[in-house]
Coordinates of C-alpha atoms in Angstrom, one line a residue:
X1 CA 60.1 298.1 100.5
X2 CA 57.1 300.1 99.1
X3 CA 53.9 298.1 99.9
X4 CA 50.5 298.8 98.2
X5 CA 48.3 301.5 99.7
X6 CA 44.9 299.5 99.8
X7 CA 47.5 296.8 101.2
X8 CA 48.2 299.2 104.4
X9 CA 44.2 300.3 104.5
X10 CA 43.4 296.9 105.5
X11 CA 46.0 296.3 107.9
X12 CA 44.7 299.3 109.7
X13 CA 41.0 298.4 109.5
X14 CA 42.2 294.6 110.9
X15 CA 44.2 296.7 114.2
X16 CA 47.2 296.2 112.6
X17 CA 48.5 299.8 113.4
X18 CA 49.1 301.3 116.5
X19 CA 49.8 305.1 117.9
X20 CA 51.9 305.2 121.3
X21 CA 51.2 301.8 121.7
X22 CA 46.8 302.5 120.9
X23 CA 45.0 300.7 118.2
X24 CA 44.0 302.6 115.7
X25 CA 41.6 301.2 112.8
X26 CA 41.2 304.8 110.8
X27 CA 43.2 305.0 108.3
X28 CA 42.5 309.0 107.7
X29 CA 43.9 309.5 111.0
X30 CA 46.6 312.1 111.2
X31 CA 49.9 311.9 113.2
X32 CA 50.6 314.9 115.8
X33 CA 54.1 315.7 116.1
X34 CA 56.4 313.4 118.1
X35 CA 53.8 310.4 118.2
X36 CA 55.0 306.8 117.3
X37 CA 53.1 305.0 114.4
X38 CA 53.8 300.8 115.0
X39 CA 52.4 299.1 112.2
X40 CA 52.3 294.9 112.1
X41 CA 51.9 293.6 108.7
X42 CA 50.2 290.5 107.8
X43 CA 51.9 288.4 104.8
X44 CA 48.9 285.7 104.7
X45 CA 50.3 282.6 103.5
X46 CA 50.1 281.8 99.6
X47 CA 48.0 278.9 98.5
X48 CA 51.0 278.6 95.5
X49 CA 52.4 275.2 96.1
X50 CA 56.1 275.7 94.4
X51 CA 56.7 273.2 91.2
X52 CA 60.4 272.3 90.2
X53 CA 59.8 272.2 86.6
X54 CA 62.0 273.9 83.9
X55 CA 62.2 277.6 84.0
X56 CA 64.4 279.5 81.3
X57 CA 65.5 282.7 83.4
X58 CA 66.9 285.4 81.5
X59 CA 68.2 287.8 84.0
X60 CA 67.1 288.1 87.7
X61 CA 68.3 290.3 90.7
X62 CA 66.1 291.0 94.1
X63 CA 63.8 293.0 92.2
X64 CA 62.9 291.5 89.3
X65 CA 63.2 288.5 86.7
X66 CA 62.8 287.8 82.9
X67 CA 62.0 284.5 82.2
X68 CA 61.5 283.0 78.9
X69 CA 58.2 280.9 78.4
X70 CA 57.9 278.0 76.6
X71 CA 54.5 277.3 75.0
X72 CA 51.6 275.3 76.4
X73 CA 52.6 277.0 80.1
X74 CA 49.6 279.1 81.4
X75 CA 51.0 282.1 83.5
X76 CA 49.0 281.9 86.8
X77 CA 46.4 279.9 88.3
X78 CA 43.0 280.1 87.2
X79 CA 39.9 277.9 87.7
X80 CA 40.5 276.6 84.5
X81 CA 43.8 275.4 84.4
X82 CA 45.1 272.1 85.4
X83 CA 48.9 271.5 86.9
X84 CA 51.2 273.8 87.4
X85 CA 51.7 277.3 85.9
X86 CA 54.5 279.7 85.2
X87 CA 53.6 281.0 88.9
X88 CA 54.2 277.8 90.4
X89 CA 57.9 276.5 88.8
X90 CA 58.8 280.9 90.0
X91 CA 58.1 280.3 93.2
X92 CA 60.3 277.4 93.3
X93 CA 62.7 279.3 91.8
X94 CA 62.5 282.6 93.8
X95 CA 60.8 281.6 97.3
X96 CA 60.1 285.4 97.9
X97 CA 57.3 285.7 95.3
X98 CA 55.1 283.2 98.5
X99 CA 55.5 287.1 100.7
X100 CA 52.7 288.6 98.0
X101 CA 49.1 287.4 98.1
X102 CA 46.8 286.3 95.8
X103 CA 47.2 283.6 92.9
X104 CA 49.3 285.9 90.9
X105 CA 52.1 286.5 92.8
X106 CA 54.9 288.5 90.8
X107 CA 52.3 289.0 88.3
X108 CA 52.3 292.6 86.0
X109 CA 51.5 291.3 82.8
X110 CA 50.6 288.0 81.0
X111 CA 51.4 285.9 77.2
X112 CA 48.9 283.3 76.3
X113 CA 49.2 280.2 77.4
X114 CA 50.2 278.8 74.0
X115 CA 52.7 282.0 73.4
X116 CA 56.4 281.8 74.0
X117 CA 59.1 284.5 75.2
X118 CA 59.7 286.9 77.6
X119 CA 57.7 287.8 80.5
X120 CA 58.9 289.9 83.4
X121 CA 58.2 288.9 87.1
X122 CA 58.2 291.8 89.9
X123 CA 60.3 289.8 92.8
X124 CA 59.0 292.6 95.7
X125 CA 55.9 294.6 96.2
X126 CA 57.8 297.3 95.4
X127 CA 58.8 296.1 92.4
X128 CA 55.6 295.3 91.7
X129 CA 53.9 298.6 91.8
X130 CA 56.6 300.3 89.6
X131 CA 56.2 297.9 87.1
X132 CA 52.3 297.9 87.1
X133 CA 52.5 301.3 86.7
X134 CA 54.9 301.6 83.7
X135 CA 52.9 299.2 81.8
X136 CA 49.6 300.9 82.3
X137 CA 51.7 304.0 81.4
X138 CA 52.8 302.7 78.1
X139 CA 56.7 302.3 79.2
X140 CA 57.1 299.2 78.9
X141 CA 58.0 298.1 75.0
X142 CA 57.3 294.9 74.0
X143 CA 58.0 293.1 70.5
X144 CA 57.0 289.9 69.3
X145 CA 57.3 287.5 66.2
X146 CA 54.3 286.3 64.2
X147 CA 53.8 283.6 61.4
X148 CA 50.6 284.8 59.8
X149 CA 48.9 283.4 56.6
X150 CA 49.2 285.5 53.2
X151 CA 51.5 288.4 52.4
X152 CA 50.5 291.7 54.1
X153 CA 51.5 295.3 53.4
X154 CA 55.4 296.4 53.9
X155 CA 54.1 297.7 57.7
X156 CA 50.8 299.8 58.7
X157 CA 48.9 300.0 62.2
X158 CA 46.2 298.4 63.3
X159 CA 43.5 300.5 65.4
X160 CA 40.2 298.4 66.2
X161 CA 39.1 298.4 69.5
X162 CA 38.5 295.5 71.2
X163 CA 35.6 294.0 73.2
X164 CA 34.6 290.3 74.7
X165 CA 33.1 288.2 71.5
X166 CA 29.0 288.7 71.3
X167 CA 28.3 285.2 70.9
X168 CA 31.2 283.5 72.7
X169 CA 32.0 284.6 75.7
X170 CA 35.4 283.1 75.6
X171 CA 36.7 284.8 72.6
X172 CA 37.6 288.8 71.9
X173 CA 36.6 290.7 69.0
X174 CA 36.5 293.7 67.0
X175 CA 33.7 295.6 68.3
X176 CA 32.0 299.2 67.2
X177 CA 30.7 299.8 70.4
X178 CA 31.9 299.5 74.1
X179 CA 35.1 297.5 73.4
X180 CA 38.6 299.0 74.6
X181 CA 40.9 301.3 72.6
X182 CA 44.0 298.8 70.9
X183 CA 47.0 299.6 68.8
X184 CA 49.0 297.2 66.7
X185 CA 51.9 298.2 64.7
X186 CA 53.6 295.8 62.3
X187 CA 56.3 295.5 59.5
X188 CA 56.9 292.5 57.1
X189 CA 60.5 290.8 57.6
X190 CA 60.8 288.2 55.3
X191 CA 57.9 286.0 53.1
X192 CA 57.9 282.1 52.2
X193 CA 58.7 281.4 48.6
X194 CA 55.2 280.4 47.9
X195 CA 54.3 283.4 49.2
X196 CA 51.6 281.3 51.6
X197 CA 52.6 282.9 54.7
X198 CA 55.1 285.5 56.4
X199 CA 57.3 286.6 59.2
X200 CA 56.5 289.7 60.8
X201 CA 57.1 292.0 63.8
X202 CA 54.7 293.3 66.0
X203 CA 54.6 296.1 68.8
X204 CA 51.6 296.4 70.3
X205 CA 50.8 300.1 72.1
X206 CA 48.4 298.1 74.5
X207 CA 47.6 295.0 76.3
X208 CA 44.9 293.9 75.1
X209 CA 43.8 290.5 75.4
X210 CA 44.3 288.5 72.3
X211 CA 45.3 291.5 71.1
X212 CA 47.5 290.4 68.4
X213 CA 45.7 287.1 67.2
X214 CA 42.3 289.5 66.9
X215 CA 44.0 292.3 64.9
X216 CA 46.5 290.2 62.3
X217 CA 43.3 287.8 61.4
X218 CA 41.0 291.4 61.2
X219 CA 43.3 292.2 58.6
X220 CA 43.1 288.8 56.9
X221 CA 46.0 287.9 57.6
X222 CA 45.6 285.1 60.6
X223 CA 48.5 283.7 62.5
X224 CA 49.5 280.0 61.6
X225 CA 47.9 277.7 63.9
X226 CA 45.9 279.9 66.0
X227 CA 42.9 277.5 66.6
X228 CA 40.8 280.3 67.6
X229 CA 41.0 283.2 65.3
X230 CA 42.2 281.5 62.0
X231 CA 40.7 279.8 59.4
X232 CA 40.9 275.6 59.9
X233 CA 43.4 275.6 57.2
X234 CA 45.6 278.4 58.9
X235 CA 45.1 276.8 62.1
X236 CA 46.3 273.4 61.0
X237 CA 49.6 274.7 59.4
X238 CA 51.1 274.5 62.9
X239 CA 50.9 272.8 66.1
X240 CA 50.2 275.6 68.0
X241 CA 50.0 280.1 67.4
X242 CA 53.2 281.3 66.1
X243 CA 53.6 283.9 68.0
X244 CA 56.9 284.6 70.1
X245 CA 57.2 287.6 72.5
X246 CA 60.9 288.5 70.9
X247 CA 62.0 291.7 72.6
X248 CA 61.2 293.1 75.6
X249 CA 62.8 296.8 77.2
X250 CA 61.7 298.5 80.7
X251 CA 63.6 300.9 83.1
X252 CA 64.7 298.8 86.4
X253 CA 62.1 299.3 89.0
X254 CA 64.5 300.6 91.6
X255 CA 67.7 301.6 89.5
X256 CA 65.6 303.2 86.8
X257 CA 68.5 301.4 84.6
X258 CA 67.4 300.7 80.8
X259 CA 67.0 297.3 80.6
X260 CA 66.6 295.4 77.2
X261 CA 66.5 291.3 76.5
X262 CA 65.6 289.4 73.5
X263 CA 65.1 285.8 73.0
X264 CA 65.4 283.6 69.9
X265 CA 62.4 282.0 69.1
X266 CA 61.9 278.3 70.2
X267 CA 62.4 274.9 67.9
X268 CA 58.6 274.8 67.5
X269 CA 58.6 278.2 65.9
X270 CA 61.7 277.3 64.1
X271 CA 60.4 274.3 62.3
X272 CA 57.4 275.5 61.0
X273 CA 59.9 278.5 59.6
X274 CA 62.5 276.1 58.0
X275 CA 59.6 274.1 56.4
X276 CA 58.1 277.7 55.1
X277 CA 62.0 278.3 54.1
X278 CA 61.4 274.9 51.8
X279 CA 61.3 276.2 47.6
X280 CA 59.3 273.8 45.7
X281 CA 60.0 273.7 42.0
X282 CA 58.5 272.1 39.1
X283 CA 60.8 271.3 36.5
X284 CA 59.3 271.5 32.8
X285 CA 60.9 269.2 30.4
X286 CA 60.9 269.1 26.9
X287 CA 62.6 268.5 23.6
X288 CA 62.1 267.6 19.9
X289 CA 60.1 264.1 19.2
X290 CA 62.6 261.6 19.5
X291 CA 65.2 263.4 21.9
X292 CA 64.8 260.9 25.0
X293 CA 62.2 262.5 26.6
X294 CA 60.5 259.6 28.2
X295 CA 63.6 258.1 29.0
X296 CA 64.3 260.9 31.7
X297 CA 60.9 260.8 33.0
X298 CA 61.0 257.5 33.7
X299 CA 64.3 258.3 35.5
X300 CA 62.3 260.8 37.3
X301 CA 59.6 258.4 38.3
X302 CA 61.9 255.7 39.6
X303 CA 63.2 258.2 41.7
X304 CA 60.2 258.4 43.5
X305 CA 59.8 262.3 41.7
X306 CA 56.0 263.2 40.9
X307 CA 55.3 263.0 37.1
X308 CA 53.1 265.4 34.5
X309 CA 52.9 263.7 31.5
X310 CA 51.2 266.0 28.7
X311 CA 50.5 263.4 26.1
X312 CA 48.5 261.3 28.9
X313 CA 46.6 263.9 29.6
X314 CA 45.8 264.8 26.2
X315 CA 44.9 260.9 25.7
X316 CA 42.5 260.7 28.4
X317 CA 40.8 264.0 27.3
X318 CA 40.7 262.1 23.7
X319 CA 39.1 258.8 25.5
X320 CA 35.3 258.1 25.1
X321 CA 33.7 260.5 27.5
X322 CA 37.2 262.9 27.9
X323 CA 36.8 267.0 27.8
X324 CA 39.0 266.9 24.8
X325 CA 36.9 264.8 22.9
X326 CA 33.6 267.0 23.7
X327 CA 35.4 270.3 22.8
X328 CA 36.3 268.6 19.3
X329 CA 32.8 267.2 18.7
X330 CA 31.4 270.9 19.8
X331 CA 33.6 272.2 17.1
X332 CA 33.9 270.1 14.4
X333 CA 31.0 267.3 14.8
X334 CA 31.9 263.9 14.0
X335 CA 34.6 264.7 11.9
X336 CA 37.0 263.0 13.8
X337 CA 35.1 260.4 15.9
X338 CA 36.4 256.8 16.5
X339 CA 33.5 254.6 15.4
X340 CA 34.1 253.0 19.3
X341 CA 33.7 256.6 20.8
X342 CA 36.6 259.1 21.6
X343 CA 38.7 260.6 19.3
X344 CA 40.1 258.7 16.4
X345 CA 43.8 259.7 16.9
X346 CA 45.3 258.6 13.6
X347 CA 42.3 260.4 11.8
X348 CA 43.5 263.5 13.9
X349 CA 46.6 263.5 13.0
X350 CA 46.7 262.8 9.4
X351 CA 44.4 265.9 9.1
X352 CA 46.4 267.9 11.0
X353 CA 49.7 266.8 9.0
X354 CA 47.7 268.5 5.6
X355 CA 46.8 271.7 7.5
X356 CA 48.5 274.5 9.3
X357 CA 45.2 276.5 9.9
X358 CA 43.3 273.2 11.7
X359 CA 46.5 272.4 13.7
X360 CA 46.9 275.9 15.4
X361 CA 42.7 275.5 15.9
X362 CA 43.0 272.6 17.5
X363 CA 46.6 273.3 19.6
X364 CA 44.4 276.5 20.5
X365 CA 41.2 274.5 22.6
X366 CA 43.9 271.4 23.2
X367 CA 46.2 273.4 25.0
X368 CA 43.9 275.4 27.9
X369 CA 43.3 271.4 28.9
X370 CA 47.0 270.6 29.7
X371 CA 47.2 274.1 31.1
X372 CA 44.4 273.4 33.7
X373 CA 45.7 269.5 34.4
X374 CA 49.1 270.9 35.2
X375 CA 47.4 273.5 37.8
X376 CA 45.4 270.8 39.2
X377 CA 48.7 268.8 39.7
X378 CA 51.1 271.0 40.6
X379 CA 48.6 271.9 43.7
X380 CA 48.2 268.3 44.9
X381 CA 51.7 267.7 45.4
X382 CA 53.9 267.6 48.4
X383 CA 57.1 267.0 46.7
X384 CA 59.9 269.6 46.9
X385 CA 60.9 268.6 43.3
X386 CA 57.7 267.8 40.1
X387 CA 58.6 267.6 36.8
X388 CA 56.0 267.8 34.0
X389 CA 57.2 266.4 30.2
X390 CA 55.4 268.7 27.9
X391 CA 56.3 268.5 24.4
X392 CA 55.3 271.9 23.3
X393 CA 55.7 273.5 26.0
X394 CA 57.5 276.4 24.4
X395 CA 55.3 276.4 21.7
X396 CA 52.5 276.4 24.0
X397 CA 53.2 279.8 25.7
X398 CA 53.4 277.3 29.1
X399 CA 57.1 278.2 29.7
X400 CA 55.4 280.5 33.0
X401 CA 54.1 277.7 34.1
X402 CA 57.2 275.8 35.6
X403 CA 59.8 277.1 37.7
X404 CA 62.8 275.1 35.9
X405 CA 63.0 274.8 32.2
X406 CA 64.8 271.3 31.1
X407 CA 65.2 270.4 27.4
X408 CA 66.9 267.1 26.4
X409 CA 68.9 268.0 23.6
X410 CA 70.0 265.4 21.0
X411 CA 71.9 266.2 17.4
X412 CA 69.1 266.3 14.7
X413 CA 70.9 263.8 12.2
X414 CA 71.4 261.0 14.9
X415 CA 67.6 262.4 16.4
X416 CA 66.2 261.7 12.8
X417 CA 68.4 257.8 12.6
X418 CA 66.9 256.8 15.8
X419 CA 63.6 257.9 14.8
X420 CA 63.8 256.0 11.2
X421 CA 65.0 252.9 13.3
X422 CA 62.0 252.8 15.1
X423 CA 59.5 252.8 11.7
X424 CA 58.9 256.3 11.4
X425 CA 59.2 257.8 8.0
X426 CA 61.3 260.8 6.9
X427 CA 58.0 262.6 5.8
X428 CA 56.4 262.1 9.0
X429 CA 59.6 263.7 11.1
X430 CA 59.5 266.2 9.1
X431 CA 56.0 267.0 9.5
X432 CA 56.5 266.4 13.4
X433 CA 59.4 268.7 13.3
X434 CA 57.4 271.5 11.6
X435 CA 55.2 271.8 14.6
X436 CA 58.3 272.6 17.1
X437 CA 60.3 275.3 17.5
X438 CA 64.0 274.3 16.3
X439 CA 66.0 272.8 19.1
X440 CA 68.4 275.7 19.3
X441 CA 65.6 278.2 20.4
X442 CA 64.7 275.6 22.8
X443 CA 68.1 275.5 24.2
X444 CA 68.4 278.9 24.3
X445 CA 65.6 279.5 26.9
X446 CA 66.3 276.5 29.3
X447 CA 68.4 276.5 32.5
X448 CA 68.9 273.1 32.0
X449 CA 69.8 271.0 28.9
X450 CA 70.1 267.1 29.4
X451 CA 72.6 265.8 26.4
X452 CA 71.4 262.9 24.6
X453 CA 74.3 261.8 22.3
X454 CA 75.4 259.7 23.8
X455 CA 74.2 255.8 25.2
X456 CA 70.7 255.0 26.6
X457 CA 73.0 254.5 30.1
X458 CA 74.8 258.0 30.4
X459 CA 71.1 259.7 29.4
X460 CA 69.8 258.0 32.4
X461 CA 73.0 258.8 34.4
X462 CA 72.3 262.7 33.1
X463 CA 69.1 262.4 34.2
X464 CA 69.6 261.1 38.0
X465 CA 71.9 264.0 37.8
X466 CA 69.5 266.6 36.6
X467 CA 67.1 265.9 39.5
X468 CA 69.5 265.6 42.2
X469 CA 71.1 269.1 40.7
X470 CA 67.4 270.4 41.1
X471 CA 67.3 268.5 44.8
X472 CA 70.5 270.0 45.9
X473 CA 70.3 273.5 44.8
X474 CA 66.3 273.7 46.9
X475 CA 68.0 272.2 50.1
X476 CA 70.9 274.8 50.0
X477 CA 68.6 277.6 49.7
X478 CA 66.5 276.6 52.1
X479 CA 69.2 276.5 54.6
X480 CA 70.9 280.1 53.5
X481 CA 67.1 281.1 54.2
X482 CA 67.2 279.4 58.1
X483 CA 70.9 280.7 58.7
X484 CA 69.3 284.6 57.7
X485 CA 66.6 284.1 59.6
X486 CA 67.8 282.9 62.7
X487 CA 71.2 285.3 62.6
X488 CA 68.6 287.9 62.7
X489 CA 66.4 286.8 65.5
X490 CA 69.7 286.7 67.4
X491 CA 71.2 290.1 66.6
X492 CA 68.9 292.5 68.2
X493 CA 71.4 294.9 67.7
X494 CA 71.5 295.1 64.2
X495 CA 67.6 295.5 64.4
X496 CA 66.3 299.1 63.7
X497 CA 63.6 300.1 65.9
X498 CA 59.9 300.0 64.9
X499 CA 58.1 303.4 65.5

C-alpha cells in the first residue's frame, strides 16, 4: 500500500531504514545497484477510542467507505468537541482506520457538524493520498440540498472569496482582501407556496469552509436555521441548517471505477419541507344583505376556523377614538358625530341612502381601513384555512385579497321575505340592494357558492362542508407536493446534471 512520503522521511530520520543490514537516517541517500533497502515502519498507536454508535454506510470495500451523516455528529475530534465523532463510531466499524495516525484517521474532507449526507472515508493510506489529491484537484463532485429563505434567481454562480470573520474569529466571511478563492453554483428546484423560502441545489467548485452557508446568505438568501449566518427569524424556522450533502461522484482510488451515491435527505429536512409544502388559504365570503352570511361564519368560528369580520372592523373604526371616525371628522366635521363621540351610525346611513356621490366618498376612505385590518390579520394567523365575511368585497375591488372566493347565494324573493320578517322595510332593501352588485355577478366570480334555500340546519350543514372542502383540498396538495419532492430526491437518475 502507498504510504505518504513525509511518512517514510521520518521513519528514516528515526533509523527506521536500513542498507545491507546499516542504519541509514538520510533520506537523500541513493541506492547502488544490488544493495538491499529494509525499511521498519512504525504505525504509532491511535488515541481514537472506537464508539458503537449508529453509522449509515453507503458502500464500503478495503479502500474506501461512504457513509451517510446524520446531523449534530461532528466529523473528527477536535478540542472543542465533546463525545464521540463520526471518527470514533468508523473505527468501530472498520478497525483498519486505528493503522493511520493522527485524530483524523480516514479523513479527506469534512460537512459541518450540523450538516447531513455523504461523506467519503479513505480505508488505507493509499487510499488516502488518491483521494486527497482528487479533491484538491477538483475531481471530486459534490451536490447538496439547501432550504434557504426567499425566492432566488432560476440558477447563477456565486464567486466571493472567502476569509476568517474580522471580528469573530469563529465565523467566515466575504472578504476583499486575503480571503481564499470560492465558487458556488446553484439552481432553484421547487418554491413554498408562500413563496417564504425554497429548495435548491448546490455544487460547490471548492471547499471552503462554511462555504455554502456564507455565499446563499451573501446573496440574501440565508439557509433556514443556520444560527450563524441567518437572520433570527431565518434561523428559528428550523431546528438546525437545512443543508443535506445529496450527491456525491469520485473515481475509486485503486480501480479508477466511476463511482456515484446519493442519499435522500433525512426526516428533519423532510419536516421542515412538508410544513413549507403546507398552502394556506383565506377564504373570502360574501353575499347580498340577508343571504346567511353570519350564519356560516359562525359555523366557521365553531369550528375552531380564524374569523375576519368586515362590519366589526368598520364598527370599531366608527367607535369613539376609531381611525374611521377621525378620517370622517377630517372630511366632513361634525356632520355625522354621535353627541357621545364616534360616529352616529344611523345618521350615516340615512345620508348615505339620499346620496350616491357621499356613499362612493365615503366607501372610498372606509374601504383602505378593511383593506389594511385584513393584511394585519391574515399575517398573524397560523391557521391553514381563514375566512374573512366581507360584504362588499366585490364591490370593493378586495376580490385579490383572498385566495378562495365564497358567496352564499339565496333566491332574491325569499332573501327579501326573510328580510321583511325581521322589521326591515321594502324601501330600505332596496336601498341596501342598490349598493351591491346583483347576486348573479357575484356568483359568477366565486369558486364557491354556499346555497341558502333551504333550512337554517342544511345552511349550516353546507357550511361545515364548505370548510372541510377548503381543509381537504390544502392537505391533498400538500401531500402531491411531498410525494414530488421526495420521488425526486430519490431518482438521481432522472436528475440532469448542473454545470
Amino acid at each position: 500500500e502507498s504510504v505518504a512520503r513525509s511518512r517514510i522521511q521520518a521513519w528514516i530520520k528515526d533509523g527506521r531504514a536500513l542498507i545491507d543490514g546499516r542504519v541509514c537516517i538520510k533520506a537523500a541517500t541513493k541506492l547502488a545497484p544490488g544493495q538491499v533497502l529494509t525499511l521498519f515502519p512504525d504505525y504509532p498507536d491511535s488515541t481514537i477510542i472506537p464508539d458503537a454508535g449508529p453509522l449509515d454506510v453507503v458502500f464500503a470495500d478495503d479502500d474506501v467507505a461512504v457513509v451517510d451523516k446524520t446531523p449534530a455528529l461532528t466529523v473528527h475530534p477536535a478540542p472543542s468537541v465533546a463525545g464521540p465523532t463520526l471518527v470514533h463510531r468508523a473505527a468501530h466499524h472498520f478497525p483498519i482506520l486505528l493503522s493511520q495516525s493522527g485524530e483524523r484517521p480516514g479523513v479527506v474532507h469534512r460537512l459541518d457538524k450540523d450538516t447531513s449526507g455523504l461523506i467519503v472515508l479513505a480505508l488505507s493510506e493509499a487510499a488516502r493520498l488518491t483521494l486527497t489529491q482528487a479533491f484538491a484537484s477538483r475531481e471530486v463532485r459534490k451536490e447538496y440540498l439547501a432550504l434557504v429563505a426567499g425566492v432566488p434567481e432560476e440558477s447563477g454562480t456565486v464567486n466571493l472569496a472567502l476569509g476568517r470573520h474580522p471580528d469573530i474569529k469563529t465565523r467566515m466571511a466575504v472578504v476583499e482582501r486575503g480571503g481564499r478563492a470560492a465558487e458556488t453554483r446553484y439552481e432553484l428546484v421547487w418554491t413554498a407556496p408562500d413563496r417564504s423560502a425554497s429548495l435548491v441545489r448546490v455544487r460547490i467548485m471548492t471547499g471552503r469552509t462554511h462555504q455554502i452557508r456564507v455565499h446563499m446568505a451573501a446573496l440574501g438568501h440565508p439557509i433556514l436555521g443556520d444560527s450563524v449566518y441567518a437572520d433570527k427569524q431565518t434561523a428559528a424556522r428550523a431546528p438546525r441548517q437545512m443543508l443535506h450533502a445529496w450527491r456525491l461522484r469520485f473515481e475509486h482510488p485503486r480501480s479508477g471505477e466511476p463511482l456515484e451515491f446519493c442519499a435522500p435527505p433525512p426526516d428533519d429536512f423532510l419536516e421542515v419541507l412538508r410544513g413549507l409544502c403546507r398552502e394556506r388559504a383565506c377564504i373570502g365570503l360574501t353575499g347580498a344583505v340577508g343571504s346567511g352570511k353570519s350564519t356560516v361564519r359562525a359555523v366557521a368560528e365553531d369550528m375552531g376556523v380564524p374569523v375576519f369580520c368586515a362590519d366589526r372592523v368598520v364598527a370599531e373604526s366608527y367607535a369613539k377614538g376609531g381611525e374611521g371616525c377621525a378620517i370622517l371628522e377630517h372630511h366632513f366635521g361634525s356632520r355625522f358625530r354621535h353627541p357621545c363621540g364616534g360616529v352616529d351610525k344611523d345618521l350615516l346611513r340615512e345620508a348615505l341612502a339620499g346620496s350616491d356621490s357621499l356613499r362612493r366618498e365615503v366607501e372610498r376612505l372606509v374601504h383602505p381601513l378593511v383593506r389594511h385590518a385584513l393584511h394585519v390579520f391574515k399575517a398573524g394567523q397560523g391557521a391553514d384555512v381563514v375566512l374573512a365575511e366581507i360584504p362588499l368585497l366585490c364591490e370593493a375591488g378586495l376580490a385579490g385579497e383572498v385566495d378562495l372566493l365564497a358567496v352564499v347565494y339565496c333566491p332574491d324573493s325569499l332573501r327579501h321575505a326573510r328580510l321583511l320578517g325581521r322589521g326591515w322595510t321594502p324601501e330600505q332593501i332596496a336601498v341596501i340592494d342598490s349598493w351591491q352588485w346583483p347576486q348573479a355577478r357575484k356568483v359568477g366570480m366565486a369558486q364557491f357558492v354556499v346555497d341558502n334555500s333551504g333550512s337554517l340546519d342544511e345552511l349550516r350543514t353546507r357550511a361545515r362542508a364548505l370548510i372541510r372542502v377548503v381543509q381537504g383540498m390544502l392537505r391533498s396538495h400538500a401531500e402531491q407536493c411531498m410525494e414530488e419532492l421526495q420521488a425526486f430526491f430519490e431518482t438521481p437518475d432522472a436528475v440532469h446534471e448542473m454545470d
